Short mmCIF file of C-alpha atoms in Angstrom, two decimals:
data_model
loop_
_atom_site.label_atom_id
_atom_site.label_comp_id
_atom_site.label_asym_id
_atom_site.label_seq_id
_atom_site.Cartn_x
_atom_site.Cartn_y
_atom_site.Cartn_z
CA MET A 1 -10.89 -31.51 -35.90
CA GLY A 2 -7.97 -33.82 -37.28
CA GLU A 3 -6.99 -35.17 -39.85
CA SER A 4 -8.95 -37.67 -41.46
CA THR A 5 -9.17 -41.52 -39.88
CA LYS A 6 -10.34 -44.32 -41.91
CA GLU A 7 -12.79 -45.90 -39.62
CA ASN A 8 -15.26 -48.56 -40.83
CA LYS A 9 -18.04 -48.02 -38.87
CA GLY A 10 -20.78 -50.24 -41.17
CA ASN A 11 -22.81 -47.26 -41.64
CA SER A 12 -24.83 -47.36 -44.29
CA SER A 13 -23.48 -45.57 -48.13
CA THR A 14 -26.08 -42.21 -47.88
CA VAL A 15 -27.08 -39.90 -50.83
CA PHE A 16 -27.57 -35.99 -50.18
CA PRO A 17 -29.61 -34.13 -52.46
CA VAL A 18 -28.94 -30.36 -52.83
CA THR A 19 -31.56 -28.46 -54.49
CA GLN A 20 -29.29 -25.41 -56.08
CA SER A 21 -31.13 -21.79 -56.77
CA ASN A 22 -31.86 -22.83 -60.44
CA GLY A 23 -33.24 -25.69 -59.19
CA LYS A 24 -31.22 -28.07 -60.73
CA ILE A 25 -30.19 -31.10 -58.31
CA ILE A 26 -26.69 -32.49 -57.07
CA TYR A 27 -25.88 -34.94 -55.14
CA PHE A 28 -23.51 -36.00 -52.05
CA PHE A 29 -22.06 -39.26 -51.12
CA SER A 30 -20.56 -40.81 -48.04
CA ASP A 31 -20.56 -43.59 -46.55
CA PHE A 32 -18.95 -42.51 -43.22
CA SER A 33 -15.68 -44.03 -43.09
CA GLU A 34 -13.42 -40.97 -42.85
CA THR A 35 -13.59 -38.99 -40.27
CA LEU A 36 -12.45 -35.34 -40.28
CA GLY A 37 -13.26 -34.56 -36.96
CA SER A 38 -15.98 -34.93 -34.02
CA GLY A 39 -16.78 -32.38 -31.08
CA GLY A 40 -19.38 -32.57 -28.65
CA SER A 41 -22.28 -30.95 -30.81
CA ALA A 42 -21.02 -32.87 -34.17
CA ASP A 43 -19.16 -35.12 -36.08
CA VAL A 44 -17.81 -34.46 -39.70
CA TYR A 45 -16.87 -36.89 -42.25
CA LYS A 46 -15.78 -36.49 -45.73
CA GLY A 47 -18.01 -37.14 -48.55
CA TYR A 48 -18.00 -36.62 -52.57
CA ARG A 49 -19.99 -35.05 -55.28
CA CYS A 50 -21.64 -37.75 -56.80
CA GLU A 51 -24.00 -38.86 -59.65
CA LEU A 52 -26.40 -41.49 -59.54
CA LYS A 53 -26.12 -44.35 -62.07
CA ASN A 54 -29.78 -44.55 -62.22
CA PRO A 55 -31.71 -41.57 -62.27
CA LYS A 56 -34.64 -41.23 -60.00
CA ALA A 57 -36.22 -39.08 -58.13
CA ILE A 58 -34.43 -38.48 -54.38
CA THR A 59 -35.97 -35.73 -52.50
CA GLY A 60 -34.19 -36.32 -49.43
CA PRO A 61 -30.67 -37.96 -48.09
CA SER A 62 -31.55 -41.68 -48.74
CA VAL A 63 -29.90 -45.18 -48.04
CA ILE A 64 -28.03 -45.65 -51.17
CA ASP A 65 -25.82 -48.62 -52.61
CA ILE A 66 -22.65 -47.77 -53.29
CA ASN A 67 -22.65 -49.24 -56.51
CA ASP A 68 -25.48 -47.04 -57.71
CA VAL A 69 -23.91 -43.79 -58.04
CA ILE A 70 -20.78 -42.47 -59.68
CA ILE A 71 -18.67 -40.81 -56.66
CA GLN A 72 -16.11 -37.62 -58.30
CA HIS A 73 -12.77 -38.53 -56.00
CA ASN A 74 -11.56 -35.28 -57.14
CA ASN A 75 -14.38 -32.85 -56.17
CA PRO A 76 -14.65 -33.81 -51.85
CA VAL A 77 -16.55 -32.35 -49.17
CA ALA A 78 -16.70 -32.33 -45.76
CA ILE A 79 -20.63 -33.73 -44.35
CA LYS A 80 -20.90 -32.47 -40.50
CA LEU A 81 -23.69 -34.60 -39.00
CA TYR A 82 -24.74 -32.70 -36.01
CA LYS A 83 -26.02 -34.57 -32.43
CA PRO A 84 -29.51 -34.75 -31.79
CA GLY A 85 -30.58 -31.41 -30.08
CA TYR A 86 -28.16 -29.51 -32.25
CA THR A 87 -28.02 -27.27 -34.86
CA PRO A 88 -26.06 -24.59 -37.11
CA SER A 89 -25.42 -21.36 -35.58
CA PRO A 90 -28.06 -19.06 -37.69
CA TYR A 91 -25.61 -16.56 -37.99
CA ARG A 92 -22.31 -18.40 -39.34
CA LYS A 93 -21.11 -17.34 -42.66
CA SER A 94 -23.18 -19.58 -45.10
CA SER A 95 -20.80 -19.12 -48.37
CA ASN A 96 -18.91 -22.05 -47.89
CA SER A 97 -21.79 -24.69 -46.93
CA TYR A 98 -25.09 -25.54 -48.69
CA LEU A 99 -28.44 -24.97 -47.00
CA PRO A 100 -28.51 -27.10 -43.66
CA LEU A 101 -30.68 -31.43 -44.53
CA GLU A 102 -32.32 -32.98 -42.11
CA VAL A 103 -32.13 -36.67 -41.43
CA ARG A 104 -33.61 -38.64 -38.95
CA GLY A 105 -34.27 -35.44 -36.55
CA ARG A 106 -30.18 -34.68 -37.09
CA MET A 107 -29.13 -31.88 -39.19
CA VAL A 108 -26.74 -32.34 -41.51
CA LEU A 109 -24.56 -29.02 -43.37
CA ILE A 110 -22.67 -29.90 -46.77
CA MET A 111 -19.59 -28.29 -46.49
CA LYS A 112 -16.27 -26.74 -48.12
CA PHE A 113 -13.68 -29.43 -47.95
CA VAL A 114 -10.45 -27.71 -47.06
CA GLU A 115 -7.10 -29.18 -47.41
CA GLY A 116 -4.50 -28.31 -45.02
CA PHE A 117 -2.94 -28.70 -41.28
CA HIS A 118 -4.36 -27.72 -38.14
CA ILE A 119 -2.32 -26.10 -35.24
CA ASN A 120 -1.34 -28.39 -32.07
CA PRO A 121 -0.80 -26.58 -29.05
CA ALA A 122 3.14 -28.18 -28.71
CA ILE A 123 5.46 -26.84 -31.42
CA ASP A 124 7.00 -30.16 -31.71
CA ASP A 125 3.74 -31.62 -32.80
CA ASN A 126 3.72 -28.92 -35.17
CA PRO A 127 6.59 -29.90 -38.00
CA GLU A 128 5.07 -28.33 -41.32
CA ILE A 129 4.98 -24.97 -38.77
CA LYS A 130 8.74 -26.01 -37.74
CA SER A 131 9.32 -25.67 -41.25
CA MET A 132 7.95 -22.42 -42.31
CA THR A 133 9.90 -19.27 -42.81
CA PHE A 134 9.55 -15.96 -41.06
CA PHE A 135 8.05 -14.34 -43.30
CA GLN A 136 5.86 -17.54 -44.13
CA ALA A 137 4.68 -17.45 -40.35
CA VAL A 138 3.62 -13.67 -40.58
CA ASP A 139 1.53 -14.40 -43.84
CA ALA A 140 -0.19 -16.81 -41.97
CA ALA A 141 -0.65 -14.49 -39.08
CA TRP A 142 -1.35 -11.44 -41.39
CA GLN A 143 -4.58 -14.16 -43.26
CA LEU A 144 -5.51 -14.76 -40.02
CA VAL A 145 -6.30 -10.97 -38.89
CA ILE A 146 -7.74 -10.31 -42.29
CA GLY A 147 -10.13 -13.81 -42.55
CA LEU A 148 -11.94 -12.55 -39.30
CA ASN A 149 -13.07 -9.23 -41.71
CA PRO A 150 -15.77 -11.27 -43.60
CA LEU A 151 -17.23 -12.12 -40.38
CA HIS A 152 -16.80 -8.79 -37.87
CA TYR A 153 -17.38 -6.39 -40.95
CA ARG A 154 -20.63 -7.62 -42.95
CA ASN A 155 -21.40 -4.50 -43.22
CA SER A 156 -24.49 -4.73 -45.70
CA LYS A 157 -24.46 -8.60 -46.49
CA GLY A 158 -25.66 -9.62 -42.82
CA THR A 159 -25.48 -9.10 -39.14
CA SER A 160 -21.66 -8.49 -37.93
CA VAL A 161 -20.58 -11.80 -36.12
CA VAL A 162 -18.04 -13.40 -33.84
CA HIS A 163 -16.66 -16.47 -34.86
CA GLY A 164 -17.03 -17.46 -31.33
CA ASP A 165 -14.56 -21.08 -31.00
CA ILE A 166 -11.12 -19.82 -32.84
CA LYS A 167 -9.22 -22.85 -31.87
CA GLY A 168 -5.94 -24.61 -33.30
CA SER A 169 -8.47 -27.67 -35.49
CA ASN A 170 -10.54 -25.12 -36.29
CA VAL A 171 -8.26 -23.41 -38.70
CA LYS A 172 -6.48 -24.84 -41.49
CA ILE A 173 -3.02 -23.98 -43.07
CA LYS A 174 -1.91 -25.11 -46.00
CA ILE A 175 1.54 -24.57 -47.69
CA VAL A 176 1.40 -24.60 -51.73
CA LYS A 177 4.72 -24.71 -54.02
CA GLU A 178 3.85 -23.20 -57.18
CA ALA A 179 5.51 -23.90 -60.33
CA PRO A 180 8.70 -21.79 -61.38
CA SER A 181 7.60 -18.82 -63.46
CA ASP A 182 10.88 -19.21 -64.81
CA ASP A 183 13.49 -22.03 -65.23
CA HIS A 184 16.03 -20.58 -63.59
CA LYS A 185 14.49 -19.23 -60.15
CA PRO A 186 12.91 -21.65 -57.36
CA ALA A 187 9.99 -22.34 -57.38
CA LYS A 188 7.62 -19.97 -54.81
CA THR A 189 5.91 -20.97 -51.74
CA LYS A 190 2.32 -20.12 -51.07
CA ILE A 191 0.72 -20.05 -47.91
CA ASP A 192 -3.10 -20.12 -48.17
CA VAL A 193 -5.14 -20.29 -44.27
CA GLU A 194 -9.02 -20.74 -43.18
CA TYR A 195 -11.17 -20.81 -40.49
CA LEU A 196 -13.42 -23.96 -40.15
CA ASP A 197 -16.39 -24.58 -38.13
CA ASP A 198 -18.07 -21.32 -36.79
CA ASP A 199 -21.28 -22.92 -35.19
CA TYR A 200 -20.82 -20.61 -32.42
CA SER A 201 -21.21 -17.77 -34.43
CA LYS A 202 -22.64 -14.96 -32.51
CA PRO A 203 -23.81 -11.65 -33.15
CA ILE A 204 -21.93 -8.53 -32.09
CA LEU A 205 -24.09 -6.91 -29.41
CA ALA A 206 -24.36 -4.89 -26.47
CA ILE A 207 -26.24 -7.33 -24.70
CA PRO A 208 -24.62 -10.33 -22.54
CA GLN A 209 -25.07 -14.04 -24.93
CA ILE A 210 -24.47 -17.41 -23.79
CA VAL A 211 -20.87 -18.57 -23.33
CA GLN A 212 -19.81 -21.44 -25.12
CA GLY A 213 -16.19 -22.35 -26.64
CA THR A 214 -13.26 -23.99 -25.54
CA PRO A 215 -12.23 -22.54 -22.14
CA GLU A 216 -8.05 -22.51 -22.91
CA HIS A 217 -9.41 -19.37 -25.84
CA LEU A 218 -11.85 -17.68 -23.82
CA ALA A 219 -11.77 -14.26 -22.62
CA LEU A 220 -12.28 -13.22 -19.18
CA GLU A 221 -14.95 -10.81 -20.59
CA LEU A 222 -17.14 -13.91 -22.01
CA LEU A 223 -17.92 -15.11 -18.47
CA ASP A 224 -19.80 -11.74 -18.80
CA GLY A 225 -21.60 -12.98 -22.16
CA ASP A 226 -19.86 -9.76 -23.76
CA TYR A 227 -18.66 -10.92 -27.05
CA SER A 228 -16.96 -8.61 -29.08
CA GLU A 229 -14.01 -8.45 -31.86
CA LEU A 230 -11.39 -9.03 -29.68
CA SER A 231 -12.74 -11.90 -27.84
CA ASP A 232 -12.06 -13.63 -31.14
CA PHE A 233 -8.42 -11.88 -31.35
CA TYR A 234 -8.10 -12.72 -27.99
CA ALA A 235 -8.50 -16.72 -29.37
CA LEU A 236 -6.39 -15.76 -32.12
CA GLY A 237 -3.52 -14.93 -29.46
CA PRO A 238 -2.20 -18.30 -28.70
CA LEU A 239 -2.04 -19.83 -32.42
CA LEU A 240 -0.33 -16.91 -33.27
CA LEU A 241 2.30 -17.66 -30.89
CA SER A 242 2.31 -21.28 -31.92
CA ILE A 243 2.91 -19.90 -35.54
CA PHE A 244 5.73 -17.64 -34.37
CA GLY A 245 7.26 -20.88 -32.56
CA ALA A 246 6.30 -20.82 -28.83
CA LYS A 247 6.82 -24.27 -27.38
CA ASN A 248 3.05 -24.65 -26.27
CA PRO A 249 1.63 -21.61 -24.97
CA PHE A 250 -1.18 -23.50 -23.53
CA LYS A 251 1.59 -25.03 -20.82
CA THR A 252 1.04 -23.52 -17.83
CA MET A 253 -2.75 -23.75 -18.40
CA LEU A 254 -2.88 -27.60 -19.40
CA GLU A 255 -0.33 -28.52 -16.15
CA PHE A 256 -3.17 -26.28 -14.33
CA ARG A 257 -6.11 -28.01 -15.72
CA ASP A 258 -4.85 -31.51 -15.06
CA ASN A 259 -3.83 -30.55 -11.38
CA HIS A 260 -7.82 -29.79 -10.68
CA PRO A 261 -9.88 -32.17 -12.38
CA ALA A 262 -12.82 -31.13 -10.29
CA MET A 263 -12.67 -27.28 -11.31
CA GLY A 264 -15.09 -25.89 -13.08
CA TYR A 265 -15.69 -24.07 -16.42
CA GLU A 266 -15.87 -20.66 -15.03
CA GLY A 267 -13.24 -21.33 -12.54
CA LEU A 268 -10.76 -22.56 -15.28
CA VAL A 269 -11.34 -19.26 -17.39
CA LYS A 270 -10.87 -16.91 -14.33
CA HIS A 271 -7.50 -19.25 -13.65
CA TYR A 272 -7.08 -19.08 -17.36
CA ALA A 273 -7.16 -15.72 -17.50
CA GLU A 274 -4.83 -14.89 -14.66
CA LEU A 275 -2.38 -17.49 -15.53
CA GLY A 276 -2.14 -16.27 -19.08
CA TYR A 277 -0.46 -17.91 -22.44
CA ASN A 278 3.07 -19.08 -22.28
CA PRO A 279 5.46 -17.64 -24.95
CA GLU A 280 8.62 -19.95 -24.35
CA GLY A 281 10.53 -20.41 -26.98
CA LEU A 282 8.99 -17.60 -29.64
CA PHE A 283 11.06 -17.47 -32.89
CA GLY A 284 13.46 -20.05 -31.62
CA HIS A 285 12.65 -22.51 -34.72
CA PHE A 286 13.14 -20.03 -37.76
CA LYS A 287 16.70 -20.32 -39.66
CA GLU A 288 17.23 -16.88 -40.78
CA VAL A 289 18.56 -14.65 -38.35
CA LEU A 290 15.98 -11.80 -37.41
CA ASP A 291 15.82 -8.56 -36.24
CA ASN A 292 15.28 -8.26 -32.64
CA SER A 293 14.11 -4.90 -32.18
CA LEU A 294 11.53 -6.57 -34.63
CA CYS A 295 11.01 -9.51 -32.35
CA GLU A 296 10.63 -7.46 -29.33
CA LEU A 297 8.15 -5.77 -30.77
CA LEU A 298 6.20 -8.60 -32.48
CA LYS A 299 6.61 -10.44 -29.12
CA LYS A 300 5.07 -7.47 -27.05
CA PHE A 301 1.91 -7.12 -29.46
CA LEU A 302 1.10 -10.77 -29.26
CA LEU A 303 1.19 -10.89 -25.55
CA GLN A 304 -0.77 -7.31 -25.66
CA MET A 305 -3.83 -9.39 -28.32
CA VAL A 306 -4.29 -12.00 -24.85
CA ALA A 307 -4.14 -9.02 -22.01
CA ARG A 308 -6.58 -10.47 -18.97
CA GLU A 309 -8.37 -7.45 -19.19
CA LYS A 310 -10.43 -5.99 -22.25
CA ALA A 311 -9.54 -2.60 -22.05
CA LEU A 312 -5.69 -2.79 -22.31
CA ARG A 313 -5.33 -4.98 -25.67
CA PRO A 314 -5.34 -3.12 -29.04
CA SER A 315 -7.99 -2.33 -31.04
CA SER A 316 -9.59 -4.87 -34.33
CA ASP A 317 -8.18 -1.73 -36.44
CA ALA A 318 -4.50 -1.18 -34.70
CA ILE A 319 -4.62 -5.39 -34.58
CA LEU A 320 -4.64 -5.45 -38.93
CA GLU A 321 -2.76 -2.02 -39.44
CA PHE A 322 0.21 -3.76 -37.10
CA PHE A 323 0.25 -7.41 -39.37
CA THR A 324 -0.49 -5.87 -42.76
CA ALA A 325 2.85 -3.23 -41.95
CA LEU A 326 4.89 -6.19 -40.91
CA ARG A 327 3.77 -8.06 -44.06
CA GLN A 328 5.23 -5.39 -45.96
CA LYS A 329 8.16 -4.75 -43.77
CA CYS A 330 8.63 -7.99 -44.57
CA LEU A 331 8.64 -7.97 -48.61
CA PHE A 332 10.11 -4.69 -49.14
CA THR A 333 13.14 -5.19 -46.85
CA GLU A 334 13.38 -8.87 -49.12
CA GLN A 335 13.87 -6.80 -51.95
CA GLY A 336 16.44 -4.82 -50.36
CA GLU A 337 14.07 -1.20 -50.25
CA ASP A 338 13.69 0.78 -47.19
CA ALA A 339 10.65 -0.57 -44.90
CA SER A 340 11.25 2.14 -41.96
CA VAL A 341 7.43 3.26 -42.79
CA PHE A 342 6.15 -0.01 -42.25
CA SER A 343 8.45 -0.14 -38.83
CA LEU A 344 6.80 3.20 -37.93
CA ARG A 345 3.20 2.06 -38.74
CA MET A 346 3.91 -1.17 -36.53
CA ARG A 347 5.40 1.06 -33.54
CA ILE A 348 1.99 3.27 -33.61
CA ALA A 349 -0.75 0.35 -33.31
CA ALA A 350 1.42 -1.51 -30.80
CA GLY A 351 0.95 2.00 -28.57
CA GLU A 352 4.71 2.77 -28.56
CA ALA A 353 5.17 6.52 -27.87
CA THR A 354 9.13 6.70 -27.95
CA TRP A 355 8.99 7.54 -31.77
CA LEU A 356 7.11 10.74 -30.64
CA GLU A 357 10.24 12.07 -28.98
CA ASP A 358 12.37 11.17 -32.34
CA LYS A 359 12.12 14.01 -34.76
CA SER A 360 12.91 12.21 -37.81
CA GLN A 361 9.96 9.61 -36.81
CA ARG A 362 7.94 12.46 -36.97
CA GLN A 363 8.86 13.88 -39.88
CA LEU A 364 8.26 10.14 -41.38
CA PHE A 365 4.58 10.73 -40.28
CA TYR A 366 4.25 13.87 -42.00
CA SER A 367 5.56 12.49 -44.97
CA LEU A 368 3.34 9.88 -45.21
CA ASP A 369 -0.56 9.70 -47.54
CA GLN A 370 -3.18 11.76 -45.64
CA THR A 371 -5.65 8.54 -45.59
CA VAL A 372 -2.62 6.21 -44.13
CA GLN A 373 -1.95 9.86 -41.56
CA ASN A 374 -5.67 9.67 -40.78
CA ARG A 375 -5.55 5.72 -40.29
CA LEU A 376 -2.67 5.93 -37.90
CA ILE A 377 -4.37 9.04 -35.75
CA HIS A 378 -7.30 7.54 -34.52
CA LEU A 379 -4.36 4.58 -32.96
CA LEU A 380 -2.56 7.20 -30.95
CA GLY A 381 -5.20 7.04 -28.14
CA PRO A 382 -6.16 10.59 -26.01
CA GLN A 383 -2.52 10.76 -24.47
CA LYS A 384 -0.36 10.42 -27.03
CA SER A 385 -2.90 12.30 -29.32
CA PHE A 386 -2.91 15.64 -26.83
CA CYS A 387 1.34 15.14 -27.32
CA PHE A 388 1.65 14.59 -30.54
CA TYR A 389 -0.70 17.67 -31.45
CA GLU A 390 1.56 20.25 -29.54
CA LEU A 391 4.70 18.37 -31.52
CA CYS A 392 2.53 19.01 -34.90
CA THR A 393 2.43 22.68 -33.52
CA GLN A 394 6.07 23.01 -33.04
CA ASP A 395 7.20 21.28 -35.87
CA LYS A 396 4.66 23.22 -37.86
CA ALA A 397 4.76 20.03 -40.11
CA LEU A 398 1.19 18.78 -40.23
CA ASN A 399 -1.07 20.03 -42.10
CA GLN A 400 -4.41 21.38 -41.45
CA GLU A 401 -6.69 17.96 -42.73
CA GLY A 402 -4.33 16.28 -40.10
CA ILE A 403 -4.43 18.44 -37.06
CA SER A 404 -8.56 18.65 -37.39
CA ASN A 405 -8.68 15.08 -37.40
CA LEU A 406 -6.16 15.07 -34.94
CA ILE A 407 -9.28 17.07 -33.16
CA ARG A 408 -11.91 15.04 -33.83
CA VAL A 409 -10.07 11.84 -33.09
CA LEU A 410 -9.44 13.22 -29.45
CA LEU A 411 -13.25 15.00 -29.06
CA LYS A 412 -14.66 11.44 -30.23
CA GLN A 413 -12.66 9.29 -27.62
CA LEU A 414 -13.98 11.55 -24.84
CA ILE A 415 -17.33 11.33 -26.12
CA GLU A 416 -16.97 7.38 -26.31
CA ASN A 417 -15.33 8.18 -22.76
CA LYS A 418 -12.44 6.49 -23.17
CA GLN A 419 -9.90 6.78 -20.64
CA PHE A 420 -7.18 9.44 -21.11
CA ASN A 421 -4.33 8.46 -18.81
CA ASN A 422 -3.36 4.66 -18.64
CA SER A 423 -2.69 4.53 -14.89
CA VAL A 424 -6.43 5.51 -14.19
CA SER A 425 -8.46 2.23 -13.28
CA GLN A 426 -10.58 0.84 -16.24
CA SER A 427 -14.01 1.35 -14.44
CA GLN A 428 -13.27 4.75 -13.62
CA SER A 429 -14.81 7.46 -16.14
CA PHE A 430 -14.26 10.98 -16.42
CA PHE A 431 -17.34 11.78 -16.28
CA LYS A 432 -20.38 11.26 -13.73
CA SER A 433 -23.18 11.10 -15.49
CA PRO A 434 -23.14 11.67 -19.65
CA VAL A 435 -24.06 15.25 -19.17
CA MET A 436 -20.84 16.39 -20.02
CA GLN A 437 -20.69 14.27 -23.31
CA LYS A 438 -23.37 15.49 -24.51
CA GLU A 439 -22.34 19.10 -24.18
CA LEU A 440 -18.98 17.23 -25.73
CA GLN A 441 -20.80 16.07 -28.75
CA TRP A 442 -21.73 19.90 -29.10
CA LEU A 443 -18.50 21.31 -29.23
CA LEU A 444 -17.22 18.57 -31.73
CA SER A 445 -20.50 19.58 -33.93
CA CYS A 446 -19.51 23.11 -33.62
CA TYR A 447 -15.93 22.53 -34.35
CA GLU A 448 -16.46 19.52 -37.39
CA GLU A 449 -19.12 22.08 -38.88
CA LYS A 450 -17.25 25.19 -38.67
CA ASN A 451 -19.84 27.09 -36.65
CA TRP A 452 -18.09 29.81 -34.44
CA GLU A 453 -21.29 31.60 -34.81
CA ALA A 454 -23.11 28.57 -32.44
CA PHE A 455 -20.37 28.36 -30.41
CA PHE A 456 -20.56 32.34 -29.28
CA SER A 457 -23.89 32.31 -29.00
CA LYS A 458 -26.21 31.97 -25.91
CA GLN A 459 -27.47 28.81 -26.37
CA GLY A 460 -23.58 28.01 -26.73
CA ASP A 461 -22.97 29.81 -22.94
CA VAL A 462 -25.25 27.29 -21.24
CA PHE A 463 -22.92 24.27 -22.80
CA LYS A 464 -19.90 26.24 -21.97
CA ASN A 465 -21.06 26.67 -18.40
CA THR A 466 -21.04 22.45 -18.01
CA LEU A 467 -17.64 22.32 -19.80
CA LYS A 468 -16.61 24.63 -16.74
CA GLN A 469 -17.38 21.43 -15.14
CA ALA A 470 -14.23 19.11 -17.26
CA PRO A 471 -11.51 17.78 -15.63
CA GLN A 472 -8.08 19.54 -16.01
CA GLU A 473 -6.56 16.87 -18.52
CA ILE A 474 -8.80 17.74 -21.29
CA ILE A 475 -8.94 21.55 -20.86
CA PRO A 476 -5.80 21.58 -23.03
CA LEU A 477 -8.37 20.17 -25.85
CA ILE A 478 -10.79 22.54 -25.25
CA THR A 479 -8.57 24.79 -25.38
CA ILE A 480 -7.32 23.51 -28.85
CA VAL A 481 -10.87 23.61 -29.94
CA VAL A 482 -11.24 27.67 -28.83
CA GLU A 483 -8.35 28.44 -30.97
CA GLN A 484 -9.46 26.64 -34.31
CA LEU A 485 -13.17 28.45 -33.65
CA THR A 486 -11.58 31.50 -32.68
CA LYS A 487 -9.40 31.47 -36.28
CA GLU A 488 -12.61 30.57 -38.16
CA GLN A 489 -14.01 33.46 -36.14
CA SER A 490 -11.55 35.97 -37.58
CA HIS A 491 -11.90 34.90 -41.24
CA ALA A 492 -15.89 34.79 -41.63
CA VAL A 493 -18.13 37.18 -42.97
CA PRO A 494 -20.39 38.58 -39.85
CA ARG A 495 -24.27 37.23 -40.19
CA PRO A 496 -26.95 37.94 -38.00
CA ALA A 497 -26.69 36.08 -34.83
CA PRO A 498 -27.37 36.51 -31.20
CA LEU A 499 -25.01 38.42 -29.08
CA SER A 500 -24.12 36.72 -25.70
CA GLN A 501 -23.65 38.75 -23.01
CA GLY A 502 -20.76 38.72 -19.68
CA SER A 503 -17.45 37.28 -20.08
CA HIS A 504 -18.09 35.87 -22.97
CA ALA A 505 -19.17 38.73 -25.56
CA LEU A 506 -15.48 39.78 -25.82
CA PHE A 507 -14.96 36.57 -28.28
CA MET A 508 -17.57 37.80 -30.95
CA LYS A 509 -15.02 40.31 -31.35
CA LYS A 510 -13.03 39.47 -34.51
CA ARG A 511 -9.01 39.39 -33.77
CA PRO A 512 -6.42 37.31 -35.39
CA ALA A 513 -6.15 33.55 -33.51
CA THR A 514 -2.41 34.50 -32.17
CA ALA A 515 -4.07 37.42 -29.99
CA PHE A 516 -5.87 35.53 -28.24
CA SER A 517 -4.45 34.92 -24.92
CA SER A 518 -4.00 31.56 -22.53
CA THR A 519 -5.88 33.64 -19.73
CA GLU A 520 -8.77 34.48 -22.05
CA ARG A 521 -8.66 30.65 -23.18
CA ALA A 522 -8.74 30.06 -19.92
CA ILE A 523 -12.07 32.03 -19.08
CA VAL A 524 -14.09 30.67 -22.03
CA VAL A 525 -13.95 26.79 -20.23
CA GLY A 526 -13.86 28.26 -16.92
CA TYR A 527 -10.80 28.46 -15.48
CA GLU A 528 -8.96 31.77 -14.90
CA ASN A 529 -5.47 32.03 -13.57
#
């Protein structure tokens, strides 16, 4: 959607009456002379609130003489006129628009008018972006990330949806200079960011949906109808590359498209996924001297967001964590304060493991608020979580709540069938059937409820017999749970419970966890040395 252009189409001026929830009718006017944007499904024009000079009963959109209305030029709106056969998405965010109207068989949507500039593919066509400081770019990126939260996580407000058509023309960035609070201080600059045109919004479902959108922004999994938060963040990726100075993220893709004019939609998307976005020129336009390690981490994360395979991209939680920490780091650094904690949060969100080898970084982690610790533990992933657990035990620094949360996260990741080893093919799974997941769910339940009696019961033996077939990679986790449940047993007051027979019966004896040998732990899960 480009900036408004004057266009004398000779169309009749139209007034649009809208009845509000309180019954009051308000009016909007457009002569269709200013085009805000044009697409395959609709055209968008600039309009205005207005008052009728001679109040009369107007129940629907009507042709009107411009001399019969008082136009409120300081109160603009965007009027979207759909082409025949097209309608607004039923899942679109409705807070920025009025209910659709119908004009001679065509739907009309009156929306909030958003000032600002779009993000063009080439950096040289983005003079406003080239003028931004690094912090302003970070702030814009952060706003674009959190701006998707109202769609992705509606909770009680309705179905969670994806935007479905994130691209440069569907984003507006506004740079506002605020009046200085002090005569001796320079005026501050504020960045406002907003998404436009969510007509391709779709619910986030586990079933395939019809693919729509701009090929250059489509994640590969969308060809299978797999819409998710990550498909939106994939589409956002090249816009973030542009904001941080990439010369043209689409350069290689557009060259391929121009050289293959007969190639269809699906073929283009597949080849675009192979080619990837071009980060050339990243950070090159910023005037300030930037931290090289920060730039490398940011570049790495941006490219992770647009990875070909969905499973290789950071989670939506990791994306929010990364850009929130990046923004906070910039603010603290600007004020001359220590920002090391934010660097650590960024490294964890980006999936880095080197911080685990640095004891000072681990100590920094242990010093974090418990809520932040729990949030970051969820981002570690199984492999790093196992490593972190061993280091926590060695350091004797993470409190029991943190340890318990770490174990719960590990079990839940395995139950959800997430990969333990990144080197394993994404198509592979630990479990050939959902049976093991059921047993792990039981194990998690025993752990969360601290129910050692259930764990050492006859029914528990049935589940443990299945866990004997667990892959070697998860044996350490099961051993950890056994240790914790044994600690619960050693401190618990005995209650009547059915005794199990055989090799598992010895674990009904109360004794300190430290006396629980590795050989006996192995017997519990079916692996003897």
